[in-house]
Short mmCIF file of C-alpha atoms in Angstrom, two decimals:
data_model
loop_
_atom_site.label_atom_id
_atom_site.label_comp_id
_atom_site.label_asym_id
_atom_site.label_seq_id
_atom_site.Cartn_x
_atom_site.Cartn_y
_atom_site.Cartn_z
CA MET Q 1 91.00 46.34 95.44
CA ARG Q 2 93.34 45.40 93.00
CA LEU Q 3 90.90 45.12 90.38
CA PHE Q 4 89.18 48.28 91.20
CA SER Q 5 91.98 50.33 91.09
CA ARG Q 6 92.80 49.02 87.89
CA LEU Q 7 89.33 49.85 87.02
CA VAL Q 8 89.94 53.45 88.39
CA ILE Q 9 93.22 54.45 85.95
CA LEU Q 10 91.61 52.74 83.38
CA LEU Q 11 88.40 55.36 83.75
CA ILE Q 12 90.52 58.18 84.39
CA VAL Q 13 92.39 57.56 80.83
CA PHE Q 14 89.15 56.94 79.02
CA SER Q 15 87.49 60.18 80.62
CA PHE Q 16 90.11 62.15 79.08
CA THR Q 17 90.12 60.24 76.02
CA LEU Q 18 86.63 60.84 75.74
CA THR Q 19 86.82 64.59 76.74
CA PRO Q 20 87.71 66.99 73.77
CA ALA Q 21 90.86 68.48 73.84
CA GLN Q 22 92.26 71.60 72.84
CA ALA Q 23 95.56 71.06 70.98
CA LEU Q 24 98.39 73.96 72.02
CA THR Q 25 101.65 74.33 70.80
CA LEU Q 26 104.14 76.81 72.44
CA HIS Q 27 103.81 79.18 69.43
CA GLU Q 28 100.23 79.38 69.64
CA ALA Q 29 100.22 79.64 73.91
CA LEU Q 30 102.00 82.81 73.40
CA MET Q 31 100.27 84.53 70.80
CA LYS Q 32 97.34 83.94 73.32
CA ALA Q 33 99.54 85.53 75.90
CA GLU Q 34 99.15 88.49 73.66
CA ASN Q 35 96.04 89.31 74.52
CA HIS Q 36 96.29 89.24 78.66
CA PRO Q 37 93.67 91.22 80.72
CA ALA Q 38 97.18 92.46 82.82
CA LEU Q 39 98.41 94.19 79.80
CA LYS Q 40 95.35 96.65 79.18
CA SER Q 41 96.33 99.00 82.23
CA HIS Q 42 99.76 99.41 80.43
CA GLU Q 43 98.32 100.02 77.16
CA LEU Q 44 95.57 102.90 79.07
CA ASN Q 45 98.63 104.26 80.87
CA ILE Q 46 99.86 104.87 77.47
CA GLN Q 47 97.17 106.52 75.76
CA GLY Q 48 96.81 108.90 79.17
CA LEU Q 49 100.50 110.23 78.80
CA GLN Q 50 99.67 110.38 75.03
CA HIS Q 51 96.73 112.71 75.72
CA GLU Q 52 98.96 114.49 78.16
CA ALA Q 53 101.39 114.82 75.86
CA GLU Q 54 99.09 117.21 73.63
CA ASP Q 55 99.35 119.85 76.16
CA ALA Q 56 103.07 120.46 75.56
CA ASN Q 57 101.72 123.35 72.93
CA ALA Q 58 100.16 125.41 75.53
CA VAL Q 59 101.19 129.00 75.85
CA GLY Q 60 99.90 129.90 79.14
CA ALA Q 61 96.45 131.72 80.20
CA THR Q 62 95.17 135.15 78.64
CA SER Q 63 94.27 137.84 81.45
CA ILE Q 64 91.72 140.17 81.02
CA SER Q 65 91.60 143.55 83.31
CA LEU Q 66 89.33 146.03 84.23
CA SER Q 67 90.09 149.18 86.10
CA SER Q 68 88.61 152.40 87.07
CA GLU Q 69 90.14 155.83 88.82
CA ASN Q 70 88.90 158.86 90.04
CA LEU Q 71 85.24 156.94 91.08
CA SER Q 72 83.54 158.92 93.18
CA GLY Q 73 85.26 160.44 96.47
CA SER Q 74 85.92 164.18 95.98
CA ARG Q 75 84.32 164.14 92.58
CA PRO Q 76 80.98 162.71 93.36
CA GLY Q 77 79.57 159.82 90.48
CA PHE Q 78 80.77 158.77 87.34
CA SER Q 79 81.56 161.98 86.04
CA HIS Q 80 85.40 162.03 86.12
CA ALA Q 81 85.75 158.33 85.79
CA GLU Q 82 88.70 156.79 83.69
CA THR Q 83 87.97 153.27 82.65
CA SER Q 84 90.63 151.05 81.16
CA VAL Q 85 90.40 147.51 79.77
CA GLU Q 86 93.69 145.49 79.38
CA ILE Q 87 94.02 142.33 77.91
CA ALA Q 88 97.59 140.50 78.50
CA LEU Q 89 98.40 137.74 76.01
CA PRO Q 90 101.67 135.75 76.37
CA ILE Q 91 104.31 135.15 74.06
CA SER Q 92 104.72 131.24 72.80
CA ASP Q 93 108.44 130.20 73.63
CA GLN Q 94 109.22 127.48 71.41
CA ARG Q 95 112.36 126.49 73.36
CA LYS Q 96 109.71 125.78 76.46
CA ILE Q 97 107.81 123.90 74.00
CA ARG Q 98 110.20 121.93 72.37
CA ALA Q 99 111.42 120.99 76.09
CA ARG Q 100 107.98 119.69 77.20
CA LYS Q 101 107.60 117.96 74.29
CA LYS Q 102 110.57 116.05 74.76
CA LEU Q 103 110.06 115.61 78.44
CA ALA Q 104 106.19 113.86 77.39
CA GLU Q 105 107.80 111.74 74.46
CA SER Q 106 110.49 110.30 77.20
CA ARG Q 107 107.57 109.41 79.18
CA ILE Q 108 105.24 107.90 76.83
CA GLU Q 109 108.85 105.67 75.89
CA LEU Q 110 109.51 104.48 79.20
CA SER Q 111 105.56 103.57 79.56
CA ARG Q 112 106.02 101.84 76.05
CA ILE Q 113 109.10 99.57 77.77
CA ASP Q 114 106.75 98.94 81.23
CA LEU Q 115 104.45 97.19 78.70
CA ALA Q 116 107.16 95.49 76.56
CA SER Q 117 108.58 94.11 79.63
CA ALA Q 118 105.19 93.10 80.77
CA ARG Q 119 104.55 91.27 78.33
CA TRP Q 120 107.85 89.26 78.03
CA LEU Q 121 107.59 88.38 81.82
CA ILE Q 122 104.09 87.19 80.89
CA GLN Q 123 105.21 85.25 77.97
CA SER Q 124 108.24 84.16 79.60
CA GLN Q 125 106.13 82.60 82.48
CA VAL Q 126 104.00 80.91 79.52
CA GLN Q 127 107.08 79.52 78.49
CA ARG Q 128 108.14 78.30 81.74
CA CYS Q 129 104.41 76.74 82.41
CA PHE Q 130 104.23 75.36 78.79
CA HIS Q 131 107.79 73.01 79.04
CA ARG Q 132 106.41 72.09 82.67
CA ALA Q 133 103.41 71.27 81.62
CA LEU Q 134 105.71 69.22 78.48
CA THR Q 135 107.86 67.59 81.04
CA ALA Q 136 104.88 66.56 82.96
CA ARG Q 137 103.08 64.80 80.27
CA VAL Q 138 106.67 63.12 79.35
CA PHE Q 139 106.88 61.78 83.17
CA THR Q 140 102.93 60.54 83.03
CA GLU Q 141 104.01 58.67 79.52
CA LYS Q 142 106.79 57.20 81.45
CA ALA Q 143 104.27 56.00 84.37
CA GLU Q 144 102.23 54.64 81.74
CA GLU Q 145 105.25 52.68 80.46
CA SER Q 146 106.35 51.59 83.90
CA ILE Q 147 102.89 49.47 84.67
CA GLU Q 148 102.90 47.75 81.36
CA ASN Q 149 106.43 46.91 81.88
CA ALA Q 150 104.52 45.24 85.69
CA GLN Q 151 101.94 43.92 83.87
CA LYS Q 152 104.78 41.98 81.73
CA LEU Q 153 106.20 40.53 85.16
CA VAL Q 154 102.85 39.69 86.77
CA GLU Q 155 102.02 37.60 83.77
CA ALA Q 156 105.24 36.31 83.80
CA ALA Q 157 105.19 35.46 87.60
CA ARG Q 158 101.95 33.53 86.61
CA VAL Q 159 103.38 31.68 83.95
CA MET Q 160 105.98 31.00 86.23
CA VAL Q 161 103.80 29.73 89.22
CA ASP Q 162 101.26 27.62 87.22
CA ALA Q 163 104.38 25.81 86.25
CA GLY Q 164 105.18 25.16 89.45
CA ALA Q 165 108.72 26.57 89.19
CA VAL Q 166 108.41 29.21 91.99
CA ALA Q 167 106.25 30.41 94.86
CA GLU Q 168 102.85 32.20 94.78
CA GLN Q 169 104.43 34.96 96.41
CA GLU Q 170 106.20 36.49 93.32
CA ILE Q 171 102.93 36.99 91.93
CA LEU Q 172 101.87 39.04 94.99
CA GLN Q 173 105.34 41.16 94.56
CA ALA Q 174 104.83 42.02 90.97
CA GLU Q 175 101.21 42.66 91.40
CA LEU Q 176 102.68 45.42 94.48
CA LEU Q 177 105.13 46.66 92.17
CA LEU Q 178 102.20 46.93 89.28
CA ARG Q 179 100.13 48.74 92.43
CA GLN Q 180 102.96 50.99 93.04
CA ALA Q 181 103.25 51.49 89.06
CA GLU Q 182 99.49 52.93 88.80
CA ILE Q 183 99.67 54.93 92.06
CA GLU Q 184 102.83 56.69 90.69
CA PHE Q 185 100.83 57.19 87.25
CA GLN Q 186 98.23 58.91 89.06
CA SER Q 187 100.27 61.05 90.72
CA MET Q 188 102.02 62.06 87.78
CA GLN Q 189 98.51 62.96 85.60
CA GLY Q 190 97.25 64.66 88.41
CA LYS Q 191 100.56 66.83 88.53
CA TYR Q 192 99.95 67.44 84.55
CA GLN Q 193 96.75 68.91 84.50
CA ASP Q 194 98.15 71.12 87.85
CA ASP Q 195 100.63 72.09 85.40
CA ILE Q 196 97.94 72.58 82.74
CA ALA Q 197 96.01 74.70 85.15
CA GLU Q 198 98.84 76.94 85.61
CA LEU Q 199 99.56 77.23 81.84
CA ALA Q 200 95.86 78.48 81.74
CA ILE Q 201 96.74 80.94 84.33
CA ALA Q 202 99.87 82.02 82.92
CA MET Q 203 98.04 82.59 79.36
CA GLY Q 204 95.44 85.01 80.86
CA MET Q 205 92.94 82.67 79.92
CA GLU Q 206 89.17 83.34 81.90
CA SER Q 207 88.67 79.51 82.15
CA LEU Q 208 90.76 76.18 82.87
CA GLU Q 209 89.89 74.81 79.78
CA ASN Q 210 90.75 71.18 78.82
CA ILE Q 211 94.37 71.77 76.81
CA ARG Q 212 96.67 68.97 75.33
CA ILE Q 213 99.97 70.05 74.83
CA GLU Q 214 102.04 69.20 71.61
CA GLY Q 215 105.43 69.13 71.56
CA SER Q 216 108.05 66.78 72.14
CA ALA Q 217 111.03 67.46 74.68
CA THR Q 218 114.21 67.01 73.83
CA VAL Q 219 117.82 67.62 74.42
CA ASP Q 220 118.96 68.49 71.54
CA LEU Q 221 118.48 72.09 71.99
CA GLU Q 222 120.75 75.04 70.30
CA LEU Q 223 121.94 78.20 71.95
CA PRO Q 224 123.22 81.01 69.63
CA PRO Q 225 126.92 82.01 70.28
CA ALA Q 226 127.91 83.34 73.68
CA GLU Q 227 129.11 86.90 71.96
CA GLU Q 228 125.35 87.23 70.52
CA LEU Q 229 124.04 86.15 73.92
CA GLU Q 230 125.78 88.97 75.68
CA LEU Q 231 124.76 91.46 73.08
CA LEU Q 232 121.20 90.48 73.62
CA VAL Q 233 121.31 91.39 77.21
CA MET Q 234 123.07 94.51 76.43
CA ASN Q 235 120.42 95.71 73.95
CA SER Q 236 117.41 93.57 74.62
CA HIS Q 237 116.79 93.35 78.33
CA PRO Q 238 114.00 95.20 80.09
CA ASP Q 239 115.82 96.26 83.19
CA ILE Q 240 118.77 97.65 80.98
CA ILE Q 241 116.43 99.66 78.73
CA ALA Q 242 114.22 101.17 81.03
CA LYS Q 243 117.47 102.68 83.11
CA ARG Q 244 118.44 104.27 79.49
CA LEU Q 245 115.00 105.43 78.97
CA GLU Q 246 114.99 106.68 82.70
CA ALA Q 247 118.10 108.74 82.59
CA GLU Q 248 116.42 110.51 79.10
CA GLU Q 249 113.73 111.42 81.21
CA ILE Q 250 115.72 112.81 83.80
CA ARG Q 251 117.60 114.76 81.16
CA ALA Q 252 114.31 116.03 79.59
CA LYS Q 253 113.23 117.45 82.87
CA LEU Q 254 116.84 119.57 83.11
CA GLY Q 255 116.46 120.62 79.68
CA LEU Q 256 112.35 121.85 80.83
CA ILE Q 257 113.58 123.44 83.78
CA ARG Q 258 116.82 125.54 81.98
CA ALA Q 259 114.12 126.63 79.27
CA GLU Q 260 111.53 128.02 82.32
CA ASN Q 261 114.51 129.57 83.83
CA LEU Q 262 114.70 131.77 80.78
CA PRO Q 263 112.85 135.04 80.80
CA GLY Q 264 108.85 134.80 79.70
CA TRP Q 265 107.26 137.44 77.68
CA SER Q 266 103.76 138.64 77.56
CA ILE Q 267 102.51 141.69 75.20
CA THR Q 268 99.53 143.62 76.63
CA ALA Q 269 97.18 145.57 74.92
CA GLY Q 270 94.08 147.77 76.04
CA ALA Q 271 91.92 150.97 75.93
CA ARG Q 272 91.08 153.92 78.30
CA ASN Q 273 88.06 156.15 78.36
CA PHE Q 274 88.02 159.28 79.97
CA ARG Q 275 85.02 160.25 80.88
CA ASP Q 276 84.62 163.94 81.86
CA ALA Q 277 86.46 164.19 78.42
CA SER Q 278 84.77 162.11 76.60
CA GLU Q 279 87.93 160.68 75.18
CA ASN Q 280 89.52 157.65 74.22
CA ASP Q 281 92.99 156.25 74.15
CA PHE Q 282 94.45 153.09 73.17
CA LEU Q 283 97.62 151.10 75.69
CA ILE Q 284 100.32 148.60 74.54
CA GLY Q 285 103.06 147.17 76.66
CA VAL Q 286 105.47 144.37 77.16
CA THR Q 287 105.60 142.36 80.32
CA VAL Q 288 108.64 140.24 81.19
CA GLU Q 289 109.19 137.49 83.59
CA LEU Q 290 112.34 137.04 85.28
CA PRO Q 291 113.00 133.69 86.62
CA ARG Q 292 115.52 133.41 89.71
CA SER Q 293 117.24 130.24 88.50
CA ARG Q 294 118.70 129.83 91.98
CA ASP Q 295 115.34 128.88 93.02
CA ASN Q 296 115.62 125.22 91.61
CA ARG Q 297 119.04 125.04 91.90
CA GLY Q 298 118.87 122.19 94.25
CA GLU Q 299 116.42 120.15 92.17
CA ARG Q 300 118.97 120.44 89.03
CA ARG Q 301 121.62 119.17 91.19
CA ALA Q 302 119.20 116.47 92.63
CA LEU Q 303 118.29 115.86 88.76
CA LYS Q 304 122.29 115.27 87.91
CA CYS Q 305 122.87 113.08 91.29
CA ASP Q 306 119.68 111.15 89.84
CA LEU Q 307 121.94 110.65 86.40
CA GLU Q 308 124.80 109.59 88.37
CA ARG Q 309 122.53 106.92 90.58
CA LEU Q 310 121.11 105.57 87.33
CA ALA Q 311 124.47 104.74 85.59
CA ALA Q 312 125.57 103.47 88.33
CA GLU Q 313 123.00 101.24 88.81
CA GLN Q 314 122.97 100.39 85.22
CA ASP Q 315 126.61 99.25 85.37
CA ASN Q 316 125.29 96.93 88.52
CA ARG Q 317 122.63 95.39 86.83
CA LEU Q 318 124.99 94.54 83.89
CA ARG Q 319 127.55 92.90 85.86
CA GLU Q 320 124.71 90.70 87.29
CA LEU Q 321 123.63 90.05 84.13
CA HIS Q 322 126.57 88.79 82.54
CA LEU Q 323 127.46 86.68 85.51
CA GLN Q 324 124.04 85.17 85.76
CA LEU Q 325 124.32 84.54 81.73
CA GLN Q 326 127.60 82.78 82.53
CA SER Q 327 126.57 80.64 84.78
CA ALA Q 328 122.83 79.84 83.15
CA MET Q 329 125.30 79.31 79.85
CA GLN Q 330 127.88 76.47 81.95
CA LYS Q 331 124.33 74.71 83.77
CA PHE Q 332 122.46 74.54 80.31
CA ASN Q 333 126.22 72.91 79.08
CA ARG Q 334 126.55 70.17 81.80
CA LEU Q 335 122.84 69.42 81.81
CA GLN Q 336 122.60 68.55 78.04
CA GLU Q 337 126.17 66.63 78.21
CA GLN Q 338 124.30 64.52 81.15
CA SER Q 339 121.28 64.27 79.50
CA LYS Q 340 122.46 62.99 76.65
CA GLU Q 341 124.85 60.69 78.24
CA LEU Q 342 121.73 59.14 79.38
CA ARG Q 343 119.30 58.89 76.53
CA ASP Q 344 122.54 57.46 74.25
CA ARG Q 345 124.09 55.06 76.34
CA VAL Q 346 122.78 54.92 79.28
CA LEU Q 347 118.71 54.05 79.06
CA PRO Q 348 119.57 51.64 75.91
CA ALA Q 349 121.67 49.56 77.81
CA ALA Q 350 119.31 49.38 81.21
CA TRP Q 351 116.56 48.62 78.47
CA GLN Q 352 118.43 46.12 77.23
CA LEU Q 353 119.73 44.42 80.67
CA PHE Q 354 115.72 44.26 81.73
CA GLU Q 355 114.83 42.57 78.38
CA LEU Q 356 117.35 40.00 79.35
CA SER Q 357 116.53 39.47 82.39
CA LEU Q 358 112.80 39.36 82.10
CA ALA Q 359 113.37 36.71 79.22
CA GLY Q 360 115.55 34.91 81.46
CA TYR Q 361 113.02 34.45 84.30
CA GLN Q 362 110.16 33.55 81.71
CA LEU Q 363 112.42 30.85 80.99
CA GLY Q 364 113.48 29.55 84.35
CA LYS Q 365 117.28 30.73 84.59
CA THR Q 366 117.11 34.14 86.47
CA ASP Q 367 115.26 34.72 89.61
CA GLN Q 368 112.42 37.09 89.88
CA ILE Q 369 114.70 39.68 92.53
CA VAL Q 370 117.20 40.19 89.55
CA VAL Q 371 114.10 41.07 87.36
CA LEU Q 372 112.73 43.39 90.08
CA GLN Q 373 116.53 44.79 90.13
CA ALA Q 374 116.78 45.43 86.46
CA GLN Q 375 113.47 47.11 86.03
CA LYS Q 376 114.21 49.51 89.00
CA GLU Q 377 117.32 50.59 87.59
CA PHE Q 378 115.94 51.20 84.36
CA LEU Q 379 112.88 53.47 85.56
CA GLY Q 380 115.65 55.17 87.68
CA GLN Q 381 117.44 56.03 84.96
CA LYS Q 382 114.71 57.33 83.30
CA GLU Q 383 113.18 59.18 85.94
CA SER Q 384 116.80 60.70 85.93
CA TYR Q 385 117.00 61.51 82.09
CA LEU Q 386 113.77 63.04 82.56
CA GLN Q 387 114.50 65.14 85.62
CA LYS Q 388 117.66 66.44 84.10
CA LEU Q 389 115.69 67.23 80.98
CA ASP Q 390 113.28 69.28 83.20
CA GLU Q 391 116.37 71.24 84.48
CA LEU Q 392 117.68 71.66 81.20
CA TYR Q 393 114.38 73.79 79.95
CA GLU Q 394 114.52 75.49 82.90
CA ALA Q 395 117.85 76.75 82.26
CA VAL Q 396 116.89 77.53 78.59
CA ASP Q 397 113.78 79.58 79.84
CA PHE Q 398 116.40 81.47 82.66
CA ILE Q 399 118.49 82.53 79.44
CA GLU Q 400 115.91 83.75 77.62
CA SER Q 401 114.84 85.43 80.57
CA LEU Q 402 118.01 87.46 80.42
CA THR Q 403 118.06 88.13 77.38
CA GLY Q 404 115.20 89.92 77.04
CA PRO Q 405 112.27 89.88 73.95
CA ALA Q 406 114.77 89.96 71.37
CA SER Q 407 115.87 86.89 71.92
CA ALA Q 408 112.55 85.25 70.96
CA ASN Q 409 113.34 82.29 68.58
CA LYS Q 410 116.93 82.22 68.98
CA ILE Q 411 116.72 78.95 70.79
CA SER Q 412 116.10 76.29 68.40
CA ALA Q 413 114.97 72.99 69.34
CA GLY Q 414 114.96 69.68 67.71
CA GLY Q 415 111.45 69.01 69.06
CA VAL Q 416 109.86 71.96 70.36
CA SER Q 417 110.13 75.16 68.65
CA LYS Q 418 107.51 78.56 68.29
CA GLU Q 419 106.46 78.12 65.87
#
């Protein structure tokens, strides 16, 4: 049974070795996400609004009027009919045209922000999935190391049993530990493939390709100064930009309403035929439309309330983002310090302890329980380090989600970059 399980592990590793895998860096993943199918709807929405903006120069409809007087009645037939033809042309009002153009431009710009926000959310998701897959790959490598260490212990136990120094039970204990390491490897390998699948979905790929993550996880990450991050939140976060553009759209609506409250002018020209006198004359006139500004007073007041509401929502969102950024930076600094302590001091000491105990066991100076305890301690500390590393990258991804698209490439890492 143990031989069969090890054969399965070897087949899994061998199959991944034979299958051609596509090397993928974070920069390449983000570039592929630029063609995500979900962005197409936003692009089409922008195109539609641009086509609507072409109608901003419209001046209104031209009307034609045809009328006849003295038709029939006490004067039979058409002998005394007076026929008139009139054409009314609206006069272009540049103030209204400018107001409509401004409203159309504000809607287009708001739609562009929606596109940028959607792109940023996709890229943020891709980055989170990439980092999860990267740390899962590291966990898988750790599981492979556990198998190697367990095999060393099995070999040492067999040597000791052959020499008659220990009971055969210690081989069984070592093989049990090896089996546990093999199961852990299978679990980590499955999680790694699941994370790769999530990455492919986040990138908008049409199939689950065999991807190999390129890059190395490190705790040597560097954040920009807190003041710079604060400015990025205020000037780059999609929610803040969207609130500002929504306010611009409302101001454009108010401007259009004020322009439409102004008088509208049209010029009328025509001709009249006097049938009984066989004469013709011409008509010309000016028509003024006088809107009632009180008719849209409620709408104007509602729009002004919307401006106050947007200002309050923007202030509240800025407050939330400020506190979230402070909390995320504190978490990042705390996790980085803990990760460096584990990497630089705890892990080397735990590994040295395991090597010394294993060497002592091989020389018959140490019991197997001491080796097992040292190995357990080392694996536990390494798992703690990898868990802290995973949480550290989650903190980095969260900080970038707060600072918005302008923070791209602002956070540098010793072994992980977007290049």
